[in-house]
Tab-separated table of N, CA and C in Angstrom:
chain	number	residue	atom	x	y	z
A	217	UNK	N	42.478	-146.892	34.841
A	217	UNK	CA	43.413	-145.321	35.262
A	217	UNK	C	41.896	-144.377	34.382
A	218	UNK	N	41.513	-143.407	35.390
A	218	UNK	CA	41.279	-142.485	35.235
A	218	UNK	C	41.824	-141.298	34.393
A	219	UNK	N	41.669	-140.551	33.765
A	219	UNK	CA	41.799	-138.777	33.102
A	219	UNK	C	41.087	-138.509	33.456
A	220	UNK	N	41.281	-137.114	33.783
A	220	UNK	CA	40.756	-135.747	34.185
A	220	UNK	C	41.282	-134.870	33.287
A	221	UNK	N	39.945	-134.368	32.473
A	221	UNK	CA	40.353	-133.103	31.662
A	221	UNK	C	39.434	-131.640	32.261
A	222	UNK	N	40.995	-130.899	33.247
A	222	UNK	CA	40.405	-130.317	33.717
A	222	UNK	C	40.952	-128.704	33.146
A	223	UNK	N	40.065	-127.935	33.130
A	223	UNK	CA	40.149	-126.497	32.409
A	223	UNK	C	39.253	-125.253	32.868
A	224	UNK	N	39.597	-124.053	32.580
A	224	UNK	CA	39.063	-123.253	32.292
A	224	UNK	C	37.914	-123.379	31.755
A	225	UNK	N	36.776	-122.646	31.740
A	225	UNK	CA	35.283	-123.080	30.065
A	225	UNK	C	36.142	-122.680	28.985
A	226	UNK	N	35.177	-123.356	28.318
A	226	UNK	CA	35.906	-122.744	27.411
A	226	UNK	C	37.845	-123.217	26.514
A	227	UNK	N	37.790	-123.756	27.740
A	227	UNK	CA	39.335	-124.146	27.334
A	227	UNK	C	39.141	-125.349	25.845
A	228	UNK	N	38.204	-126.495	26.427
A	228	UNK	CA	37.570	-127.743	24.993
A	228	UNK	C	37.823	-129.074	25.499
A	229	UNK	N	37.505	-129.180	27.202
A	229	UNK	CA	37.294	-130.141	27.743
A	229	UNK	C	36.857	-131.166	26.850
A	230	UNK	N	35.199	-130.968	27.088
A	230	UNK	CA	34.245	-131.595	26.127
A	230	UNK	C	34.642	-131.682	25.250
A	231	UNK	N	35.545	-131.276	24.042
A	231	UNK	CA	35.512	-131.166	22.552
A	231	UNK	C	36.341	-132.005	22.409
A	232	UNK	N	38.143	-132.504	23.348
A	232	UNK	CA	39.019	-133.324	23.204
A	232	UNK	C	38.597	-133.974	23.254
A	233	UNK	N	37.167	-134.303	24.772
A	233	UNK	CA	36.973	-136.023	25.786
A	233	UNK	C	36.536	-136.750	24.748
A	234	UNK	N	35.347	-135.513	24.055
A	234	UNK	CA	34.842	-136.612	22.377
A	234	UNK	C	36.230	-137.032	22.007
A	235	UNK	N	36.604	-136.766	21.370
A	235	UNK	CA	37.603	-137.171	20.574
A	235	UNK	C	38.490	-138.435	20.997
A	236	UNK	N	39.010	-138.369	21.703
A	236	UNK	CA	40.005	-139.162	23.244
A	236	UNK	C	38.405	-140.365	23.015
A	237	UNK	N	38.373	-140.802	23.313
A	237	UNK	CA	36.723	-141.913	23.512
A	237	UNK	C	35.603	-141.098	23.251
A	238	UNK	N	34.523	-142.200	23.182
A	238	UNK	CA	33.174	-141.724	22.457
A	238	UNK	C	32.518	-142.032	23.571
A	239	UNK	N	33.079	-143.224	24.933
A	239	UNK	CA	32.774	-142.875	25.771
A	239	UNK	C	32.602	-141.954	27.115
A	240	UNK	N	33.464	-140.863	26.258
A	240	UNK	CA	33.411	-139.994	27.401
A	240	UNK	C	32.341	-139.252	28.453
A	241	UNK	N	32.896	-139.356	29.663
A	241	UNK	CA	32.426	-138.891	30.789
A	241	UNK	C	32.324	-137.225	31.305
A	242	UNK	N	30.931	-136.427	30.629
A	242	UNK	CA	31.028	-134.656	30.518
A	242	UNK	C	30.735	-134.819	31.947
A	243	UNK	N	30.794	-134.204	32.923
A	243	UNK	CA	30.525	-134.046	33.740
A	243	UNK	C	29.471	-132.958	33.556
A	244	UNK	N	29.256	-131.614	32.698
A	244	UNK	CA	28.371	-131.265	32.674
A	244	UNK	C	27.627	-131.977	31.956
A	245	UNK	N	27.204	-132.677	31.535
A	245	UNK	CA	26.351	-133.155	31.021
A	245	UNK	C	25.448	-134.156	31.062
A	246	UNK	N	26.110	-134.639	32.416
A	246	UNK	CA	25.517	-135.604	33.021
A	246	UNK	C	24.689	-135.197	34.248
A	247	UNK	N	25.062	-133.356	34.904
A	247	UNK	CA	24.486	-132.901	35.976
A	247	UNK	C	22.876	-132.713	35.106
A	248	UNK	N	23.844	-132.197	34.091
A	248	UNK	CA	22.173	-132.021	33.399
A	248	UNK	C	20.663	-132.888	33.137
A	249	UNK	N	21.567	-133.975	32.770
A	249	UNK	CA	20.534	-135.185	32.810
A	249	UNK	C	19.799	-135.213	34.675
A	250	UNK	N	21.061	-135.056	35.092
A	250	UNK	CA	20.051	-135.047	36.586
A	250	UNK	C	18.870	-134.656	36.846
A	251	UNK	N	19.550	-133.426	36.909
A	251	UNK	CA	18.952	-132.146	37.495
A	251	UNK	C	17.436	-131.835	36.102
A	252	UNK	N	17.320	-131.708	34.927
A	252	UNK	CA	17.159	-132.726	34.380
A	252	UNK	C	16.552	-130.973	33.543
A	253	UNK	N	17.435	-130.168	33.210
A	253	UNK	CA	17.355	-128.482	33.074
A	253	UNK	C	19.046	-128.040	32.674
A	254	UNK	N	18.372	-127.080	31.828
A	254	UNK	CA	20.930	-126.518	32.040
A	254	UNK	C	21.064	-126.269	32.690
A	255	UNK	N	22.502	-126.390	32.988
A	255	UNK	CA	22.963	-124.888	34.143
A	255	UNK	C	22.780	-124.205	34.525
A	256	UNK	N	22.690	-123.239	33.412
A	256	UNK	CA	22.279	-121.191	33.358
A	256	UNK	C	21.167	-121.510	34.022
A	257	UNK	N	19.864	-122.325	33.534
A	257	UNK	CA	18.807	-122.888	34.750
A	257	UNK	C	19.058	-122.794	35.989
A	258	UNK	N	19.428	-123.713	36.183
A	258	UNK	CA	19.474	-124.168	37.855
A	258	UNK	C	20.338	-123.723	38.860
A	259	UNK	N	21.458	-122.781	38.163
A	259	UNK	CA	21.631	-121.356	39.155
A	259	UNK	C	21.302	-120.983	38.815
A	260	UNK	N	20.470	-119.607	37.520
A	260	UNK	CA	18.628	-118.913	37.978
A	260	UNK	C	18.204	-119.103	38.888
A	261	UNK	N	17.738	-120.140	39.392
A	261	UNK	CA	16.496	-121.383	40.167
A	261	UNK	C	17.364	-121.352	41.846
A	262	UNK	N	18.498	-122.174	41.094
A	262	UNK	CA	18.952	-123.249	42.302
A	262	UNK	C	19.968	-122.091	43.234
A	263	UNK	N	21.209	-121.638	42.335
A	263	UNK	CA	21.948	-120.546	43.509
A	263	UNK	C	23.147	-121.519	42.551
A	264	UNK	N	24.656	-120.861	42.454
A	264	UNK	CA	26.329	-122.050	42.320
A	264	UNK	C	26.109	-123.057	43.369
A	265	UNK	N	25.623	-122.469	44.775
A	265	UNK	CA	25.833	-123.169	46.064
A	265	UNK	C	24.992	-125.154	45.693
A	266	UNK	N	24.080	-124.963	45.530
A	266	UNK	CA	23.510	-126.183	45.072
A	266	UNK	C	23.507	-126.721	43.993
A	267	UNK	N	23.791	-126.165	42.726
A	267	UNK	CA	24.475	-126.482	41.883
A	267	UNK	C	26.620	-127.211	42.596
A	268	UNK	N	27.213	-126.807	42.400
A	268	UNK	CA	28.604	-127.015	43.934
A	268	UNK	C	27.896	-128.497	44.184
A	269	UNK	N	27.452	-128.388	45.354
A	269	UNK	CA	27.160	-129.866	45.831
A	269	UNK	C	26.744	-130.962	45.083
A	270	UNK	N	25.865	-130.594	43.740
A	270	UNK	CA	25.349	-131.557	43.261
A	270	UNK	C	27.162	-132.051	42.218
A	271	UNK	N	27.901	-131.171	42.167
A	271	UNK	CA	28.854	-131.564	41.086
A	271	UNK	C	29.861	-132.693	42.208
A	272	UNK	N	30.049	-131.996	43.443
A	272	UNK	CA	30.790	-132.623	44.434
A	272	UNK	C	30.102	-134.476	44.490
A	273	UNK	N	29.257	-134.158	44.314
A	273	UNK	CA	28.493	-135.715	45.029
A	273	UNK	C	28.574	-136.831	43.572
A	274	UNK	N	28.540	-135.336	42.837
A	274	UNK	CA	28.964	-136.828	41.093
A	274	UNK	C	31.407	-136.289	40.810
A	275	UNK	N	31.108	-136.115	41.096
A	275	UNK	CA	32.668	-136.288	41.361
A	275	UNK	C	33.438	-137.187	42.180
A	276	UNK	N	32.572	-137.288	43.309
A	276	UNK	CA	32.707	-137.830	44.508
A	276	UNK	C	33.098	-139.717	43.402
A	277	UNK	N	31.622	-140.011	42.786
A	277	UNK	CA	30.780	-141.248	42.243
A	277	UNK	C	31.990	-142.151	41.248
A	278	UNK	N	32.294	-141.029	40.579
A	278	UNK	CA	32.845	-141.086	38.952
A	278	UNK	C	34.507	-141.238	39.625
A	279	UNK	N	34.520	-141.122	40.563
A	279	UNK	CA	35.800	-140.781	41.032
A	279	UNK	C	36.480	-142.309	41.630
A	280	UNK	N	34.874	-143.381	41.994
A	280	UNK	CA	35.106	-144.357	42.614
A	280	UNK	C	35.420	-145.494	42.573
A	281	UNK	N	35.080	-144.882	40.986
A	281	UNK	CA	34.567	-146.823	40.682
A	281	UNK	C	36.809	-147.126	39.907
A	282	UNK	N	36.625	-148.345	39.430
A	282	UNK	CA	38.201	-148.683	39.530
A	282	UNK	C	38.171	-149.181	37.668
A	283	UNK	N	37.262	-148.058	36.590
A	283	UNK	CA	36.373	-147.704	35.397
A	283	UNK	C	38.184	-147.231	35.500
A	284	UNK	N	39.075	-147.891	34.011
A	284	UNK	CA	38.935	-146.825	33.030
A	284	UNK	C	38.075	-146.153	32.092
A	285	UNK	N	38.775	-144.655	32.074
A	285	UNK	CA	37.536	-143.606	31.604
A	285	UNK	C	38.365	-142.733	31.587
A	286	UNK	N	37.757	-141.565	30.973
A	286	UNK	CA	37.971	-140.132	30.865
A	286	UNK	C	36.954	-139.443	30.835
A	287	UNK	N	37.113	-137.914	32.063
A	287	UNK	CA	35.896	-138.000	32.568
A	287	UNK	C	36.452	-136.059	32.256
A	288	UNK	N	35.208	-135.127	31.790
A	288	UNK	CA	35.399	-134.409	31.536
A	288	UNK	C	34.865	-133.348	32.521
A	289	UNK	N	35.382	-132.718	33.177
A	289	UNK	CA	34.646	-131.731	34.107
A	289	UNK	C	34.249	-130.395	33.957
A	290	UNK	N	33.390	-129.821	35.171
A	290	UNK	CA	33.315	-129.057	34.636
A	290	UNK	C	34.585	-127.121	34.864
A	291	UNK	N	34.174	-126.144	34.148
A	291	UNK	CA	35.065	-125.573	35.116
A	291	UNK	C	35.600	-125.018	36.217
A	292	UNK	N	34.686	-124.943	37.277
A	292	UNK	CA	35.296	-124.677	38.502
A	292	UNK	C	34.650	-125.753	39.746
A	293	UNK	N	35.155	-126.712	39.410
A	293	UNK	CA	35.019	-127.799	39.698
A	293	UNK	C	36.258	-128.023	40.866
A	294	UNK	N	37.241	-126.886	39.943
A	294	UNK	CA	38.420	-127.553	41.237
A	294	UNK	C	38.437	-125.530	42.339
A	295	UNK	N	37.100	-125.004	42.862
A	295	UNK	CA	36.999	-124.432	43.703
A	295	UNK	C	36.724	-124.865	45.179
A	296	UNK	N	35.834	-126.243	44.507
A	296	UNK	CA	35.061	-126.406	46.245
A	296	UNK	C	36.571	-127.676	46.523
A	297	UNK	N	37.258	-127.508	47.703
A	297	UNK	CA	38.594	-128.195	48.808
A	297	UNK	C	37.948	-129.642	48.427
A	298	UNK	N	36.582	-130.197	48.588
A	298	UNK	CA	36.254	-131.767	48.612
A	298	UNK	C	36.778	-132.109	47.097
A	299	UNK	N	36.760	-131.081	46.657
A	299	UNK	CA	36.526	-131.953	45.262
A	299	UNK	C	38.724	-131.550	43.953
A	300	UNK	N	38.983	-130.844	45.383
A	300	UNK	CA	40.397	-130.057	44.919
A	300	UNK	C	40.867	-132.282	45.924
A	301	UNK	N	40.012	-132.256	46.625
A	301	UNK	CA	40.756	-134.045	47.402
A	301	UNK	C	41.068	-134.387	46.172
A	302	UNK	N	40.119	-134.644	45.907
A	302	UNK	CA	39.457	-136.022	45.431
A	302	UNK	C	40.320	-136.168	43.942
A	303	UNK	N	40.193	-134.649	43.588
A	303	UNK	CA	41.290	-134.550	42.277
A	303	UNK	C	43.006	-135.212	42.154
A	304	UNK	N	43.483	-134.981	43.458
A	304	UNK	CA	45.166	-134.941	44.584
A	304	UNK	C	45.001	-136.190	44.101
A	305	UNK	N	43.686	-137.131	44.327
A	305	UNK	CA	43.502	-139.012	44.452
A	305	UNK	C	44.473	-139.893	43.463
A	306	UNK	N	44.049	-138.792	42.380
A	306	UNK	CA	44.142	-139.626	41.199
A	306	UNK	C	45.118	-138.489	40.167
A	307	UNK	N	45.756	-139.113	40.981
A	307	UNK	CA	47.687	-138.769	40.902
A	307	UNK	C	47.670	-138.974	39.241
A	308	UNK	N	49.232	-138.355	38.590
A	308	UNK	CA	49.155	-138.471	37.630
A	308	UNK	C	47.908	-137.827	36.300
A	309	UNK	N	47.268	-138.784	36.181
A	309	UNK	CA	45.861	-138.651	35.894
A	309	UNK	C	45.007	-137.594	35.178
A	310	UNK	N	45.751	-136.402	36.602
A	310	UNK	CA	45.048	-134.575	36.318
A	310	UNK	C	45.952	-133.946	34.975
A	311	UNK	N	45.020	-133.575	33.467
A	311	UNK	CA	45.364	-132.996	32.017
A	311	UNK	C	44.858	-132.179	31.824
A	312	UNK	N	45.382	-130.603	32.504
A	312	UNK	CA	45.088	-128.783	32.984
A	312	UNK	C	44.940	-128.759	30.565
A	313	UNK	N	44.468	-128.534	30.616
A	313	UNK	CA	44.107	-127.203	29.234
A	313	UNK	C	44.204	-126.289	29.648
A	314	UNK	N	45.559	-125.301	29.527
A	314	UNK	CA	45.168	-124.851	29.595
A	314	UNK	C	46.106	-123.661	28.121
A	315	UNK	N	45.122	-121.821	28.516
A	315	UNK	CA	44.712	-121.641	27.818
A	315	UNK	C	44.802	-119.447	28.001
A	316	UNK	N	45.638	-118.844	26.956
A	316	UNK	CA	45.271	-117.657	27.920
A	316	UNK	C	43.579	-116.659	28.495
A	317	UNK	N	44.150	-115.810	29.575
A	317	UNK	CA	42.768	-115.381	29.594
A	317	UNK	C	41.757	-114.617	28.392
A	318	UNK	N	42.489	-113.666	27.094
A	318	UNK	CA	42.207	-113.441	25.925
A	318	UNK	C	41.277	-114.264	24.977
A	319	UNK	N	42.340	-116.077	24.559
A	319	UNK	CA	41.812	-116.443	24.274
A	319	UNK	C	40.333	-117.478	24.316
A	320	UNK	N	40.784	-117.685	25.625
A	320	UNK	CA	39.327	-117.924	25.933
A	320	UNK	C	38.141	-116.986	26.496
A	321	UNK	N	37.891	-115.724	26.598
A	321	UNK	CA	37.599	-115.317	26.771
A	321	UNK	C	37.040	-114.655	24.916
A	322	UNK	N	37.499	-114.500	23.691
A	322	UNK	CA	36.083	-115.024	22.218
A	322	UNK	C	35.365	-115.858	22.363
A	323	UNK	N	36.427	-117.705	22.680
A	323	UNK	CA	35.897	-118.153	22.453
A	323	UNK	C	33.784	-118.517	23.271
A	324	UNK	N	34.564	-118.107	24.352
A	324	UNK	CA	32.933	-118.199	25.154
A	324	UNK	C	32.514	-117.190	24.678
A	325	UNK	N	32.753	-115.997	24.459
A	325	UNK	CA	31.880	-114.446	23.857
A	325	UNK	C	31.081	-114.545	22.374
A	326	UNK	N	31.683	-115.705	21.788
A	326	UNK	CA	31.159	-116.712	20.231
A	326	UNK	C	31.018	-117.705	20.673
A	327	UNK	N	30.602	-117.946	21.283
A	327	UNK	CA	29.254	-120.028	22.033
A	327	UNK	C	28.132	-118.861	22.162
A	328	UNK	N	27.662	-119.407	21.200
A	328	UNK	CA	25.824	-118.948	21.246
A	328	UNK	C	25.478	-119.854	21.870
A	329	UNK	N	25.237	-121.886	22.109
A	329	UNK	CA	24.759	-122.618	22.372
A	329	UNK	C	25.279	-123.025	23.414
A	330	UNK	N	26.212	-122.332	24.106
A	330	UNK	CA	26.557	-122.984	25.519
A	330	UNK	C	26.452	-121.467	26.475
A	331	UNK	N	25.489	-120.996	26.982
A	331	UNK	CA	25.509	-119.854	27.978
A	331	UNK	C	26.163	-120.230	29.010
A	332	UNK	N	27.026	-119.215	29.533
A	332	UNK	CA	27.175	-119.722	31.176
A	332	UNK	C	26.973	-119.177	31.463
A	333	UNK	N	27.088	-118.738	32.980
A	333	UNK	CA	25.961	-117.930	33.849
A	333	UNK	C	26.913	-116.916	34.165
A	334	UNK	N	28.860	-118.027	34.842
A	334	UNK	CA	29.668	-116.774	34.876
A	334	UNK	C	30.242	-115.290	34.071
A	335	UNK	N	29.974	-116.242	33.029
A	335	UNK	CA	30.332	-115.457	31.761
A	335	UNK	C	29.190	-113.992	31.659
A	336	UNK	N	27.556	-114.938	31.815
A	336	UNK	CA	27.426	-113.518	31.515
A	336	UNK	C	27.553	-112.454	32.688
A	337	UNK	N	26.905	-112.758	33.562
A	337	UNK	CA	27.041	-112.659	34.676
A	337	UNK	C	27.577	-111.466	35.549
A	338	UNK	N	29.038	-111.115	34.812
A	338	UNK	CA	30.622	-110.674	34.799
A	338	UNK	C	30.853	-109.953	33.964
A	339	UNK	N	31.604	-108.379	34.905
A	339	UNK	CA	32.000	-107.715	33.795
A	339	UNK	C	33.006	-108.513	33.472
A	340	UNK	N	34.487	-108.307	32.555
A	340	UNK	CA	35.604	-108.523	31.389
A	340	UNK	C	37.035	-108.758	33.083
A	341	UNK	N	36.579	-107.689	33.250
A	341	UNK	CA	37.752	-107.401	34.298
A	341	UNK	C	37.266	-108.726	35.689
A	342	UNK	N	35.423	-108.309	35.866
A	342	UNK	CA	35.696	-109.920	37.345
A	342	UNK	C	35.664	-111.122	37.229
A	343	UNK	N	35.525	-111.147	35.561
A	343	UNK	CA	35.603	-112.355	34.893
A	343	UNK	C	36.922	-113.038	34.219
A	344	UNK	N	38.080	-112.395	34.422
A	344	UNK	CA	39.380	-112.534	34.345
A	344	UNK	C	39.819	-112.877	36.019
A	345	UNK	N	39.565	-111.723	36.944
A	345	UNK	CA	39.628	-112.426	38.364
A	345	UNK	C	39.050	-113.235	38.759
A	346	UNK	N	38.424	-114.339	38.476
A	346	UNK	CA	37.970	-115.334	38.127
A	346	UNK	C	38.528	-116.338	37.801
A	347	UNK	N	39.358	-116.324	36.281
A	347	UNK	CA	39.887	-117.353	36.108
A	347	UNK	C	40.862	-117.501	35.970
A	348	UNK	N	41.755	-116.190	36.330
A	348	UNK	CA	43.495	-116.034	37.238
A	348	UNK	C	42.972	-117.277	38.861
A	349	UNK	N	42.128	-117.021	39.386
A	349	UNK	CA	41.950	-117.531	40.955
A	349	UNK	C	41.782	-119.125	40.435
A	350	UNK	N	41.101	-119.374	40.061
A	350	UNK	CA	41.157	-121.363	39.304
A	350	UNK	C	41.909	-121.175	38.629
A	351	UNK	N	42.947	-120.806	37.764
A	351	UNK	CA	44.451	-121.202	37.475
A	351	UNK	C	45.264	-121.486	38.426
A	352	UNK	N	45.465	-120.347	39.047
A	352	UNK	CA	45.843	-121.339	40.273
A	352	UNK	C	46.100	-122.888	40.675
A	353	UNK	N	44.628	-122.573	41.086
A	353	UNK	CA	43.966	-123.808	41.489
A	353	UNK	C	44.461	-125.051	40.643
A	354	UNK	N	44.049	-124.886	39.560
A	354	UNK	CA	44.073	-126.028	37.960
A	354	UNK	C	45.903	-126.922	38.258
A	355	UNK	N	47.011	-125.314	38.373
A	355	UNK	CA	48.323	-126.357	38.454
A	355	UNK	C	48.767	-126.661	39.166
A	356	UNK	N	48.272	-126.627	40.201
A	356	UNK	CA	48.191	-127.165	41.586
A	356	UNK	C	47.805	-128.704	41.774
A	357	UNK	N	47.315	-128.838	40.891
A	357	UNK	CA	46.321	-130.295	41.215
A	357	UNK	C	47.224	-130.794	39.340
A	358	UNK	N	47.487	-130.661	38.547
A	358	UNK	CA	47.553	-130.909	37.397
A	358	UNK	C	48.803	-131.206	37.300
A	359	UNK	N	48.790	-133.062	35.923
A	359	UNK	CA	49.818	-133.542	36.688
A	359	UNK	C	50.517	-133.564	35.074
A	360	UNK	N	50.046	-133.162	34.362
A	360	UNK	CA	50.398	-132.567	32.674
A	360	UNK	C	50.224	-131.529	32.473
A	361	UNK	N	50.364	-130.301	31.684
A	361	UNK	CA	50.304	-128.990	31.676
A	361	UNK	C	49.994	-129.114	30.042
A	362	UNK	N	48.866	-128.765	28.923
A	362	UNK	CA	48.715	-128.428	27.795
A	362	UNK	C	48.626	-127.220	27.278
A	363	UNK	N	49.103	-126.526	26.631
A	363	UNK	CA	48.400	-125.237	26.369
A	363	UNK	C	48.355	-125.096	25.474
A	364	UNK	N	46.661	-124.828	24.685
A	364	UNK	CA	46.124	-124.866	23.709
A	364	UNK	C	45.574	-124.277	22.781
A	365	UNK	N	46.461	-122.970	23.865
A	365	UNK	CA	46.260	-121.420	22.044
A	365	UNK	C	46.202	-122.006	20.992
A	366	UNK	N	47.179	-122.477	20.441
A	366	UNK	CA	47.063	-122.546	19.177
A	366	UNK	C	47.226	-123.477	18.879
A	367	UNK	N	46.562	-124.807	18.906
A	367	UNK	CA	46.408	-126.613	18.734
A	367	UNK	C	45.295	-126.392	18.379
A	368	UNK	N	45.206	-127.374	17.555
A	368	UNK	CA	43.399	-127.968	17.041
A	368	UNK	C	43.322	-128.568	18.284
A	369	UNK	N	42.043	-129.858	18.498
A	369	UNK	CA	41.195	-130.514	18.997
A	369	UNK	C	41.765	-131.893	18.512
A	370	UNK	N	41.768	-131.956	17.554
A	370	UNK	CA	42.536	-133.074	16.880
A	370	UNK	C	44.205	-132.542	17.019
A	371	UNK	N	44.999	-132.117	16.941
A	371	UNK	CA	46.617	-132.224	17.632
A	371	UNK	C	46.992	-132.721	19.318
A	372	UNK	N	45.701	-131.888	19.983
A	372	UNK	CA	45.590	-132.021	21.822
A	372	UNK	C	45.843	-133.066	21.826
A	373	UNK	N	44.454	-133.793	21.554
A	373	UNK	CA	44.209	-135.293	21.548
A	373	UNK	C	45.616	-136.269	21.209
A	374	UNK	N	45.990	-136.223	20.371
A	374	UNK	CA	46.958	-137.198	19.991
A	374	UNK	C	48.320	-136.335	21.409
A	375	UNK	N	48.611	-135.147	21.596
A	375	UNK	CA	49.109	-135.376	22.737
A	375	UNK	C	48.688	-136.025	23.660
A	376	UNK	N	48.035	-135.848	23.881
A	376	UNK	CA	47.407	-137.070	25.188
A	376	UNK	C	47.622	-138.282	25.084
A	377	UNK	N	47.198	-138.899	23.272
A	377	UNK	CA	47.193	-140.156	23.496
A	377	UNK	C	48.157	-140.642	22.606
A	378	UNK	N	49.206	-139.550	23.644
A	378	UNK	CA	51.046	-140.593	23.455
A	378	UNK	C	51.305	-140.756	24.553
A	379	UNK	N	50.994	-140.032	25.564
A	379	UNK	CA	51.584	-139.797	27.330
A	379	UNK	C	51.148	-141.920	27.437
């Protein structure tokens, strides 16, 4: 059984995934290993469309395996129709980490290690529009929704482990 962790950037997918399993598959990390550069650098050099193609291929590859695993997806994985179809096939195991826009905005703004191109290249209003559009898509794919606004990563991991 594959558990997919879904949510907007900054929701905690990578952090919580690591608490759930030492063998969590973080899609952003796997992509960076494949392209041998940061996602920010790849976006600047090749563009979002090229990145999304790599992301879709990786998601399909990971979901084809019948192994029990936890996959931490990238925040934009839901914008591709192909990816949404793949995620729909993983029924009962799609977990959405939901948070308010303001909480996520502040988390992302404070994160100096992971510089996110969509955050850096958009106004706050434009970034909120991206958030709003993606939240509709996430909610349509989620089997479980966990609000992460006022919970520690350990509390969220415990909720998932009780499922």
